[in-house]
mmCIF file of C-alpha atoms in Angstrom:
data_model
loop_
_atom_site.group_PDB
_atom_site.id
_atom_site.type_symbol
_atom_site.label_atom_id
_atom_site.label_comp_id
_atom_site.label_asym_id
_atom_site.label_seq_id
_atom_site.Cartn_x
_atom_site.Cartn_y
_atom_site.Cartn_z
ATOM 1 C CA MET A 1 60.095 -20.035 -9.813
ATOM 2 C CA ASP A 2 60.090 -18.563 -6.302
ATOM 3 C CA ALA A 3 60.781 -22.060 -4.789
ATOM 4 C CA ALA A 4 63.439 -22.921 -7.433
ATOM 5 C CA LEU A 5 65.420 -19.778 -6.731
ATOM 6 C CA HIS A 6 66.300 -21.078 -3.237
ATOM 7 C CA HIS A 7 68.770 -23.636 -4.750
ATOM 8 C CA HIS A 8 69.217 -22.438 -8.384
ATOM 9 C CA LYS A 9 70.591 -18.936 -8.089
ATOM 10 C CA VAL A 10 71.981 -18.519 -11.632
ATOM 11 C CA VAL A 11 69.371 -16.579 -13.600
ATOM 12 C CA SER A 12 69.775 -16.541 -17.422
ATOM 13 C CA MET A 13 67.636 -13.831 -19.079
ATOM 14 C CA ASP A 14 66.616 -12.965 -22.623
ATOM 15 C CA SER A 15 64.010 -10.572 -23.964
ATOM 16 C CA GLU A 16 62.315 -9.828 -27.319
ATOM 17 C CA PHE A 17 61.260 -6.255 -28.099
ATOM 18 C CA PRO A 18 59.944 -4.343 -31.136
ATOM 19 C CA GLY A 19 63.255 -3.354 -32.649
ATOM 20 C CA PHE A 20 65.065 -0.028 -32.613
ATOM 21 C CA LEU A 21 63.727 3.414 -33.282
ATOM 22 C CA ARG A 22 67.319 4.744 -33.181
ATOM 23 C CA LYS A 23 70.035 2.412 -34.381
ATOM 24 C CA THR A 24 73.423 3.022 -32.819
ATOM 25 C CA PRO A 25 76.443 2.862 -35.142
ATOM 26 C CA ARG A 26 78.921 0.199 -34.219
ATOM 27 C CA ARG A 27 81.724 2.494 -33.105
ATOM 28 C CA SER A 28 79.589 5.074 -31.252
ATOM 29 C CA ASP A 29 80.866 6.314 -27.908
ATOM 30 C CA GLU A 30 79.156 5.042 -24.793
ATOM 31 C CA LEU A 31 77.239 8.253 -24.032
ATOM 32 C CA SER A 32 75.619 8.210 -27.527
ATOM 33 C CA ALA A 33 74.842 4.491 -27.268
ATOM 34 C CA PHE A 34 73.178 5.100 -23.874
ATOM 35 C CA ALA A 35 71.095 7.999 -25.201
ATOM 36 C CA ASP A 36 69.951 5.810 -28.120
ATOM 37 C CA MET A 37 69.065 2.940 -25.736
ATOM 38 C CA LYS A 38 67.176 5.257 -23.375
ATOM 39 C CA PHE A 39 65.121 6.608 -26.328
ATOM 40 C CA ASN A 40 64.333 3.138 -27.644
ATOM 41 C CA VAL A 41 63.429 1.542 -24.280
ATOM 42 C CA ASP A 42 61.486 4.555 -22.980
ATOM 43 C CA ASN A 43 59.302 4.627 -26.116
ATOM 44 C CA MET A 44 58.682 0.902 -26.666
ATOM 45 C CA LYS A 45 57.416 -2.095 -24.668
ATOM 46 C CA ILE A 46 58.927 -5.533 -24.018
ATOM 47 C CA ILE A 47 57.219 -8.284 -25.893
ATOM 48 C CA GLN A 48 58.654 -11.444 -24.411
ATOM 49 C CA LEU A 49 60.797 -12.356 -21.426
ATOM 50 C CA GLY A 50 62.674 -15.663 -20.955
ATOM 51 C CA ILE A 51 64.083 -16.797 -17.659
ATOM 52 C CA THR A 52 66.060 -19.952 -17.026
ATOM 53 C CA LEU A 53 67.242 -20.955 -13.506
ATOM 54 C CA SER A 54 70.251 -23.129 -12.906
ATOM 55 C CA ASP A 55 72.803 -23.844 -10.213
ATOM 56 C CA GLU A 56 76.535 -23.288 -10.189
ATOM 57 C CA ASN A 57 77.042 -26.743 -11.760
ATOM 58 C CA GLY A 58 74.856 -25.966 -14.725
ATOM 59 C CA ILE A 59 71.873 -28.104 -13.536
ATOM 60 C CA ILE A 60 68.789 -26.550 -14.994
ATOM 61 C CA ALA A 61 65.718 -26.124 -12.737
ATOM 62 C CA GLY A 62 63.405 -24.872 -15.528
ATOM 63 C CA THR A 63 62.675 -22.204 -18.108
ATOM 64 C CA TRP A 64 59.870 -19.736 -18.007
ATOM 65 C CA GLU A 65 58.663 -17.612 -20.961
ATOM 66 C CA PHE A 66 56.435 -14.606 -20.284
ATOM 67 C CA ASN A 67 54.437 -13.265 -23.196
ATOM 68 C CA PHE A 68 53.173 -9.684 -22.678
ATOM 69 C CA LYS A 69 50.127 -7.954 -24.036
ATOM 70 C CA PHE A 70 51.119 -6.150 -27.201
ATOM 71 C CA LEU A 71 48.587 -4.541 -29.530
ATOM 72 C CA ILE A 72 50.132 -3.546 -32.838
ATOM 73 C CA GLU A 73 47.050 -1.595 -33.753
ATOM 74 C CA THR A 74 47.404 0.811 -30.773
ATOM 75 C CA GLU A 75 51.201 0.877 -30.375
ATOM 76 C CA VAL A 76 52.665 4.121 -31.658
ATOM 77 C CA PHE A 77 56.343 3.102 -31.598
ATOM 78 C CA TYR A 78 57.815 -0.082 -33.111
ATOM 79 C CA ASP A 79 59.948 -1.162 -35.976
ATOM 80 C CA PRO A 80 57.753 -2.856 -38.596
ATOM 81 C CA LYS A 81 60.693 -4.945 -39.903
ATOM 82 C CA SER A 82 61.410 -6.215 -36.405
ATOM 83 C CA ILE A 83 57.708 -7.131 -35.950
ATOM 84 C CA GLU A 84 57.765 -9.094 -39.193
ATOM 85 C CA PHE A 85 60.953 -10.862 -38.138
ATOM 86 C CA LEU A 86 59.470 -11.865 -34.808
ATOM 87 C CA LYS A 87 56.341 -13.202 -36.575
ATOM 88 C CA GLU A 88 58.532 -15.331 -38.832
ATOM 89 C CA SER A 89 60.299 -16.586 -35.705
ATOM 90 C CA GLY A 90 57.000 -17.896 -34.271
ATOM 91 C CA ILE A 91 55.703 -15.136 -32.000
ATOM 92 C CA ASP A 92 51.859 -14.991 -32.343
ATOM 93 C CA PHE A 93 50.853 -11.328 -31.995
ATOM 94 C CA GLU A 94 47.158 -12.167 -32.159
ATOM 95 C CA GLU A 95 47.656 -14.354 -29.091
ATOM 96 C CA LEU A 96 49.523 -11.598 -27.375
ATOM 97 C CA ARG A 97 46.641 -9.246 -28.097
ATOM 98 C CA ILE A 98 44.111 -11.618 -26.504
ATOM 99 C CA ASN A 99 46.002 -13.479 -23.761
ATOM 100 C CA GLY A 100 49.203 -11.451 -23.216
ATOM 101 C CA ILE A 101 50.249 -10.727 -19.654
ATOM 102 C CA ASP A 102 49.612 -7.206 -18.271
ATOM 103 C CA GLN A 103 53.036 -5.640 -17.645
ATOM 104 C CA LEU A 104 52.034 -3.874 -14.495
ATOM 105 C CA PHE A 105 50.716 -7.131 -12.971
ATOM 106 C CA PHE A 106 53.887 -8.959 -14.006
ATOM 107 C CA SER A 107 56.064 -6.198 -12.609
ATOM 108 C CA ASN A 108 54.439 -6.229 -9.192
ATOM 109 C CA MET A 109 54.672 -10.088 -8.923
ATOM 110 C CA PHE A 110 58.190 -10.378 -10.248
ATOM 111 C CA THR A 111 59.534 -7.547 -8.009
ATOM 112 C CA HIS A 112 57.988 -9.332 -5.076
ATOM 113 C CA VAL A 113 59.799 -12.589 -5.939
ATOM 114 C CA LEU A 114 63.156 -10.822 -6.476
ATOM 115 C CA SER A 115 62.903 -9.092 -3.112
ATOM 116 C CA ARG A 116 63.083 -12.569 -1.490
ATOM 117 C CA HIS A 117 66.249 -13.548 -3.295
ATOM 118 C CA ARG A 118 69.068 -10.995 -3.342
ATOM 119 C CA ASP A 119 72.130 -13.323 -3.797
ATOM 120 C CA LEU A 120 71.532 -14.109 -7.491
ATOM 121 C CA LYS A 121 73.910 -14.295 -10.405
ATOM 122 C CA TRP A 122 72.415 -12.892 -13.611
ATOM 123 C CA LEU A 123 73.419 -14.004 -17.126
ATOM 124 C CA THR A 124 72.706 -12.267 -20.426
ATOM 125 C CA PHE A 125 73.995 -12.558 -23.956
ATOM 126 C CA HIS A 126 74.754 -9.121 -25.441
ATOM 127 C CA GLY A 127 72.157 -8.121 -22.932
ATOM 128 C CA LEU A 128 72.241 -4.351 -22.168
ATOM 129 C CA TYR A 129 68.780 -3.917 -23.733
ATOM 130 C CA ASP A 130 67.501 -6.930 -21.778
ATOM 131 C CA LEU A 131 68.704 -5.268 -18.596
ATOM 132 C CA ALA A 132 67.246 -1.968 -19.607
ATOM 133 C CA TYR A 133 63.775 -3.407 -20.273
ATOM 134 C CA MET A 134 63.909 -5.270 -16.953
ATOM 135 C CA VAL A 135 64.866 -2.057 -15.160
ATOM 136 C CA LYS A 136 61.854 -0.350 -16.822
ATOM 137 C CA LEU A 137 59.565 -3.186 -15.750
ATOM 138 C CA ASP A 138 60.879 -3.060 -12.177
ATOM 139 C CA THR A 139 60.805 0.715 -11.644
ATOM 140 C CA LYS A 140 57.732 1.387 -13.886
ATOM 141 C CA LYS A 141 59.583 4.552 -14.968
ATOM 142 C CA PRO A 142 61.611 5.712 -17.925
ATOM 143 C CA LEU A 143 65.358 4.921 -17.738
ATOM 144 C CA PRO A 144 67.426 7.525 -15.870
ATOM 145 C CA VAL A 145 69.092 10.311 -17.806
ATOM 146 C CA SER A 146 72.656 9.445 -16.907
ATOM 147 C CA MET A 147 74.747 6.253 -17.236
ATOM 148 C CA LEU A 148 75.797 6.593 -13.619
ATOM 149 C CA ASP A 149 72.156 6.454 -12.377
ATOM 150 C CA PHE A 150 71.402 3.612 -14.786
ATOM 151 C CA THR A 151 74.304 1.478 -13.389
ATOM 152 C CA GLU A 152 73.179 2.253 -9.803
ATOM 153 C CA ILE A 153 69.615 1.072 -10.650
ATOM 154 C CA ILE A 154 71.074 -2.102 -12.236
ATOM 155 C CA ALA A 155 72.907 -2.735 -8.982
ATOM 156 C CA THR A 156 69.711 -2.188 -6.969
ATOM 157 C CA VAL A 157 67.538 -4.382 -9.149
ATOM 158 C CA PHE A 158 69.934 -7.232 -9.956
ATOM 159 C CA GLY A 159 72.458 -7.204 -7.094
ATOM 160 C CA CYS A 160 76.220 -7.271 -7.413
ATOM 161 C CA CYS A 161 76.745 -9.958 -10.124
ATOM 162 C CA VAL A 162 75.634 -9.487 -13.742
ATOM 163 C CA LEU A 163 77.629 -11.263 -16.458
ATOM 164 C CA ASP A 164 77.411 -11.067 -20.235
ATOM 165 C CA VAL A 165 78.384 -14.342 -21.936
ATOM 166 C CA LYS A 166 79.134 -12.638 -25.247
ATOM 167 C CA TYR A 167 81.562 -10.298 -23.426
ATOM 168 C CA MET A 168 83.121 -13.253 -21.635
ATOM 169 C CA ALA A 169 83.769 -14.982 -25.010
ATOM 170 C CA ARG A 170 86.167 -12.178 -25.888
ATOM 171 C CA PHE A 171 88.760 -13.764 -23.685
ATOM 172 C CA TYR A 172 88.915 -17.015 -25.606
ATOM 173 C CA ASP A 173 90.610 -17.392 -29.039
ATOM 174 C CA ASP A 174 88.671 -20.596 -29.516
ATOM 175 C CA LEU A 175 85.412 -18.544 -29.409
ATOM 176 C CA HIS A 176 86.490 -15.968 -31.919
ATOM 177 C CA ARG A 177 87.020 -13.235 -29.307
ATOM 178 C CA GLY A 178 83.313 -12.639 -28.737
ATOM 179 C CA GLU A 179 82.480 -11.825 -32.412
ATOM 180 C CA LEU A 180 79.949 -14.655 -32.742
ATOM 181 C CA GLY A 181 76.249 -14.666 -32.007
ATOM 182 C CA LEU A 182 74.632 -17.033 -29.498
ATOM 183 C CA GLU A 183 73.732 -19.684 -32.106
ATOM 184 C CA LYS A 184 77.225 -19.989 -33.567
ATOM 185 C CA LEU A 185 78.839 -19.839 -30.167
ATOM 186 C CA ALA A 186 76.657 -22.724 -29.001
ATOM 187 C CA LYS A 187 77.568 -24.710 -32.090
ATOM 188 C CA ILE A 188 81.302 -24.402 -31.380
ATOM 189 C CA LEU A 189 80.726 -25.505 -27.772
ATOM 190 C CA GLY A 190 78.568 -28.435 -28.799
ATOM 191 C CA VAL A 191 75.446 -27.149 -27.087
ATOM 192 C CA LYS A 192 72.110 -27.925 -28.816
ATOM 193 C CA ARG A 193 69.189 -25.482 -28.813
ATOM 194 C CA VAL A 194 65.840 -26.531 -27.364
ATOM 195 C CA GLY A 195 63.020 -24.612 -29.077
ATOM 196 C CA GLY A 196 63.118 -21.958 -31.746
ATOM 197 C CA SER A 197 65.615 -19.142 -32.126
ATOM 198 C CA HIS A 198 64.565 -15.603 -31.300
ATOM 199 C CA GLN A 199 62.150 -16.943 -28.693
ATOM 200 C CA ALA A 200 63.031 -15.538 -25.297
ATOM 201 C CA GLY A 201 62.559 -18.799 -23.352
ATOM 202 C CA SER A 202 64.689 -20.788 -25.753
ATOM 203 C CA ASP A 203 67.405 -18.118 -25.902
ATOM 204 C CA SER A 204 67.661 -17.812 -22.162
ATOM 205 C CA LEU A 205 68.066 -21.638 -21.827
ATOM 206 C CA LEU A 206 70.733 -21.635 -24.535
ATOM 207 C CA THR A 207 72.562 -18.850 -22.736
ATOM 208 C CA ALA A 208 72.472 -20.846 -19.532
ATOM 209 C CA ARG A 209 73.836 -23.949 -21.193
ATOM 210 C CA VAL A 210 76.539 -22.052 -23.125
ATOM 211 C CA PHE A 211 77.697 -20.443 -19.873
ATOM 212 C CA ALA A 212 77.910 -23.765 -18.137
ATOM 213 C CA ARG A 213 79.749 -25.244 -21.090
ATOM 214 C CA MET A 214 82.235 -22.345 -21.112
ATOM 215 C CA LYS A 215 83.104 -23.070 -17.536
ATOM 216 C CA THR A 216 83.816 -26.783 -18.200
ATOM 217 C CA ALA A 217 84.801 -27.144 -21.811
ATOM 218 C CA GLU A 218 88.151 -29.066 -21.919
ATOM 219 C CA ALA A 219 89.035 -27.603 -25.313
ATOM 220 C CA ILE A 220 88.963 -24.145 -23.805
ATOM 221 C CA ILE A 221 90.601 -24.898 -20.498
ATOM 222 C CA LYS A 222 93.594 -26.618 -21.992
ATOM 223 C CA HIS A 223 94.409 -23.594 -24.236
ATOM 224 C CA ASP A 224 93.586 -20.756 -21.905
ATOM 225 C CA ASP A 225 93.882 -20.378 -18.139
ATOM 226 C CA ARG A 226 91.573 -17.358 -18.071
ATOM 227 C CA LEU A 227 88.102 -17.026 -16.620
ATOM 228 C CA VAL A 228 85.894 -13.998 -16.635
ATOM 229 C CA ALA A 229 83.714 -14.261 -13.573
ATOM 230 C CA TYR A 230 83.036 -12.680 -10.254
ATOM 231 C CA VAL A 231 85.300 -14.936 -8.285
ATOM 232 C CA PRO A 232 88.631 -16.521 -9.133
ATOM 233 C CA LYS A 233 88.347 -20.181 -10.066
ATOM 234 C CA LYS A 234 90.468 -22.574 -7.853
ATOM 235 C CA SER A 235 90.689 -25.812 -9.847
ATOM 236 C CA ARG A 236 93.688 -27.714 -11.160
ATOM 237 C CA GLY A 237 95.557 -27.670 -7.848
ATOM 238 C CA HIS A 238 97.462 -24.403 -7.730
ATOM 239 C CA ARG A 239 96.926 -20.914 -6.390
ATOM 240 C CA GLN A 240 95.604 -18.255 -8.727
ATOM 241 C CA ARG A 241 95.446 -14.499 -8.584
ATOM 242 C CA LEU A 242 93.276 -11.807 -10.184
ATOM 243 C CA ASP A 243 94.891 -9.625 -12.749
ATOM 244 C CA ILE A 244 93.439 -6.731 -14.710
ATOM 245 C CA LYS A 245 94.693 -5.348 -18.026
ATOM 246 C CA PRO A 246 93.414 -2.905 -20.587
ATOM 247 C CA HIS A 247 91.365 -4.726 -23.191
ATOM 248 C CA SER A 248 90.065 -1.894 -25.344
ATOM 249 C CA HIS A 249 89.577 1.907 -25.155
ATOM 250 C CA SER A 250 86.300 1.572 -23.199
ATOM 251 C CA SER A 251 86.648 -1.499 -21.021
ATOM 252 C CA LEU A 252 89.025 -3.571 -18.900
ATOM 253 C CA SER A 253 89.413 -7.258 -19.150
ATOM 254 C CA LEU A 254 89.556 -9.437 -16.068
ATOM 255 C CA HIS A 255 91.103 -12.844 -16.004
ATOM 256 C CA VAL A 256 92.729 -15.370 -13.730
ATOM 257 C CA LYS A 257 96.431 -16.113 -13.851
ATOM 258 C CA SER A 258 98.281 -18.975 -12.242
ATOM 259 C CA SER A 259 100.644 -17.922 -9.494
ATOM 260 C CA GLY A 260 102.568 -19.645 -6.769
ATOM 261 C CA SER A 261 102.608 -16.553 -4.576
ATOM 262 C CA MET A 262 101.477 -12.984 -4.668
ATOM 263 C CA ASN A 263 104.222 -11.602 -2.425
ATOM 264 C CA GLU A 264 106.367 -10.690 -5.456
ATOM 265 C CA ASN A 265 103.699 -8.234 -6.609
ATOM 266 C CA LYS A 266 103.019 -6.315 -3.464
ATOM 267 C CA LYS A 267 105.460 -3.466 -3.874
ATOM 268 C CA ARG A 268 105.444 -3.239 -7.720
ATOM 269 C CA THR A 269 103.416 -0.530 -9.541
ATOM 270 C CA PRO A 270 101.994 -2.170 -12.671
ATOM 271 C CA THR A 271 103.034 -0.444 -15.841
ATOM 272 C CA ASP A 272 99.920 -1.440 -17.730
ATOM 273 C CA MET A 273 97.661 0.531 -15.395
ATOM 274 C CA PRO A 274 96.537 3.903 -16.801
ATOM 275 C CA GLU A 275 98.645 6.650 -15.246
ATOM 276 C CA GLU A 276 95.514 8.704 -14.491
ATOM 277 C CA TRP A 277 94.473 6.056 -12.019
ATOM 278 C CA TRP A 278 97.628 5.969 -9.912
ATOM 279 C CA HIS A 279 96.683 8.742 -7.520
ATOM 280 C CA LYS A 280 92.900 8.306 -7.545
ATOM 281 C CA ILE A 281 92.744 5.680 -4.911
ATOM 282 C CA GLN A 282 95.401 3.915 -2.895
ATOM 283 C CA ALA A 283 95.422 1.000 -0.400
ATOM 284 C CA LYS A 284 97.411 0.976 2.763
ATOM 285 C CA GLY A 285 101.155 0.814 2.237
ATOM 286 C CA GLY A 286 101.060 2.471 -1.176
ATOM 287 C CA ILE A 287 99.594 -0.554 -3.015
ATOM 288 C CA ASP A 288 97.587 0.879 -5.960
ATOM 289 C CA VAL A 289 94.193 -0.103 -7.217
ATOM 290 C CA LYS A 290 95.287 -2.981 -9.315
ATOM 291 C CA LEU A 291 97.159 -4.795 -6.482
ATOM 292 C CA ALA A 292 94.334 -4.075 -4.020
ATOM 293 C CA ILE A 293 91.925 -5.725 -6.420
ATOM 294 C CA MET A 294 94.327 -8.639 -6.923
ATOM 295 C CA LYS A 295 94.353 -9.180 -3.190
ATOM 296 C CA GLN A 296 90.731 -8.504 -2.532
ATOM 297 C CA MET A 297 87.466 -8.786 -4.421
ATOM 298 C CA PHE A 298 85.901 -9.308 -7.771
ATOM 299 C CA ALA A 299 84.676 -7.766 -11.077
ATOM 300 C CA THR A 300 80.992 -7.729 -11.885
ATOM 301 C CA ASP A 301 78.505 -6.151 -14.268
ATOM 302 C CA LEU A 302 80.621 -6.987 -17.313
ATOM 303 C CA SER A 303 77.759 -6.460 -19.617
ATOM 304 C CA THR A 304 77.970 -2.693 -19.350
ATOM 305 C CA HIS A 305 81.748 -2.447 -18.941
ATOM 306 C CA HIS A 306 81.191 -0.892 -15.512
ATOM 307 C CA ASN A 307 83.298 -3.299 -13.589
ATOM 308 C CA CYS A 308 82.587 -3.029 -9.843
ATOM 309 C CA PHE A 309 85.211 -3.935 -7.358
ATOM 310 C CA SER A 310 85.016 -4.293 -3.580
ATOM 311 C CA ILE A 311 87.867 -2.897 -1.484
ATOM 312 C CA PRO A 312 87.809 -2.873 2.398
ATOM 313 C CA LEU A 313 87.634 0.643 3.616
ATOM 314 C CA LYS A 314 90.449 0.103 6.151
ATOM 315 C CA GLN A 315 92.819 -0.545 3.237
ATOM 316 C CA ILE A 316 92.161 2.767 1.588
ATOM 317 C CA ARG A 317 93.961 5.841 2.724
ATOM 318 C CA ASP A 318 93.379 8.497 0.005
ATOM 319 C CA PHE A 319 89.785 9.790 -0.214
ATOM 320 C CA SER A 320 90.593 12.931 -2.206
ATOM 321 C CA PHE A 321 88.664 11.762 -5.236
ATOM 322 C CA LEU A 322 85.361 11.609 -3.229
ATOM 323 C CA THR A 323 82.912 14.483 -3.194
ATOM 324 C CA GLU A 324 81.970 16.046 0.127
ATOM 325 C CA ASP A 325 78.621 14.311 0.019
ATOM 326 C CA GLU A 326 80.265 10.922 -0.561
ATOM 327 C CA LYS A 327 82.714 11.567 2.295
ATOM 328 C CA ARG A 328 79.680 12.339 4.494
ATOM 329 C CA LYS A 329 77.953 9.183 3.453
ATOM 330 C CA LEU A 330 81.087 7.129 4.202
ATOM 331 C CA LYS A 331 80.888 8.213 7.801
ATOM 332 C CA GLU A 332 77.375 6.631 8.093
ATOM 333 C CA PRO A 333 77.599 2.978 9.178
ATOM 334 C CA LYS A 334 76.234 0.924 6.396
ATOM 335 C CA GLU A 335 77.243 -2.242 4.640
ATOM 336 C CA LYS A 336 78.068 -0.810 1.183
ATOM 337 C CA MET A 337 78.086 2.418 -0.754
ATOM 338 C CA ARG A 338 78.968 3.533 -4.234
ATOM 339 C CA VAL A 339 81.372 6.223 -5.328
ATOM 340 C CA THR A 340 82.304 7.593 -8.683
ATOM 341 C CA LEU A 341 85.778 7.323 -10.270
ATOM 342 C CA MET A 342 86.557 9.085 -13.560
ATOM 343 C CA GLU A 343 88.448 7.130 -16.097
ATOM 344 C CA PRO A 344 89.879 8.109 -19.545
ATOM 345 C CA CYS A 345 88.051 6.586 -22.428
ATOM 346 C CA GLY A 346 89.560 6.273 -25.851
ATOM 347 C CA SER A 347 92.052 8.268 -27.814
ATOM 348 C CA GLU A 348 89.953 11.456 -27.565
ATOM 349 C CA SER A 349 90.402 11.296 -23.784
ATOM 350 C CA LYS A 350 86.637 11.448 -23.211
ATOM 351 C CA MET A 351 85.589 10.687 -19.658
ATOM 352 C CA TRP A 352 83.005 8.235 -18.506
ATOM 353 C CA LEU A 353 81.903 7.026 -15.088
ATOM 354 C CA ARG A 354 83.127 3.931 -13.403
ATOM 355 C CA GLN A 355 81.365 2.609 -10.314
ATOM 356 C CA TRP A 356 83.323 1.472 -7.288
ATOM 357 C CA ASN A 357 81.666 -0.538 -4.546
ATOM 358 C CA LEU A 358 83.294 0.011 -1.146
ATOM 359 C CA LYS A 359 82.552 -2.427 1.651
ATOM 360 C CA VAL A 360 82.505 -0.275 4.727
ATOM 361 C CA ALA A 361 84.445 -2.138 7.363
ATOM 362 C CA VAL A 362 84.727 0.701 9.899
ATOM 363 C CA PRO A 363 83.201 4.197 10.131
ATOM 364 C CA MET A 364 85.435 6.902 8.681
ATOM 365 C CA CYS A 365 86.856 9.189 11.357
#
């Protein structure tokens, strides 16, 4: 795997774990969902991890499936129905008891490998729990108590690009707006599964192949010029620009629009941008966040709806939203830093944290 990562930097990931001690209702707010996830992940252990490596063209280097030691007799917390379901899916818990991988040993080895490869693109499918269990493996600690700290740890562990294929499917009518599971999505795209469902290795491979197909499927491209990714796609012979529009109460959708020139947008304040944002951060010349993003960098970490954008420091003139500690840190010469921007969430005007990644071009005076 270490050798393959030098040329195959797209890492598709899936995990199997012993169910949910707390089940989160579908329409729960994000803070409640995070609290439930923390309780579940802190109290249970990962059972299986699947990793598939591929390149940007979808060429698969290989799939690895790691089966961890799991003793049902001694585990205090697990969902019996989930264990039975995993048994029916082919997971041999007796084999895990005898020959399963020690999680501490795996954590040390895997962390060492990741430290040698920091420019990776991570793929999941509905993968917030996958990320959470990986964070727990990497840090060897319970999840942090706040969503803010959790997103910062995700950025530390995985780098700047984590994509969720299920979230991406929301932007295509042909893919039922992200309402389908991995199996049905693969069927629509004509991607065949290798191996059994609900096996982490097979699921990670299917996720990689579905992602590659979503980037190239002619049936999708001819109906929709949008792409959810961390860089704008420049195919089909014309210039494209980034645009950002509200998609739901708790997230923003990023897509690519065709455009002959961006000059017409430079002095226009977009009406679809939440009014609460307008004075939070401004680029030089009065260009607001949306237009600065259109001109500059890219959205990442779509799986948790904490879209991170890079904006050169020299283009930002208003730092009033920063805390004193963050202002102090800005003065320190470093490549990147993270600041917090509050954003309204939903009709009840609840607030949640959005991370902004500022590339420090020059020290702040």
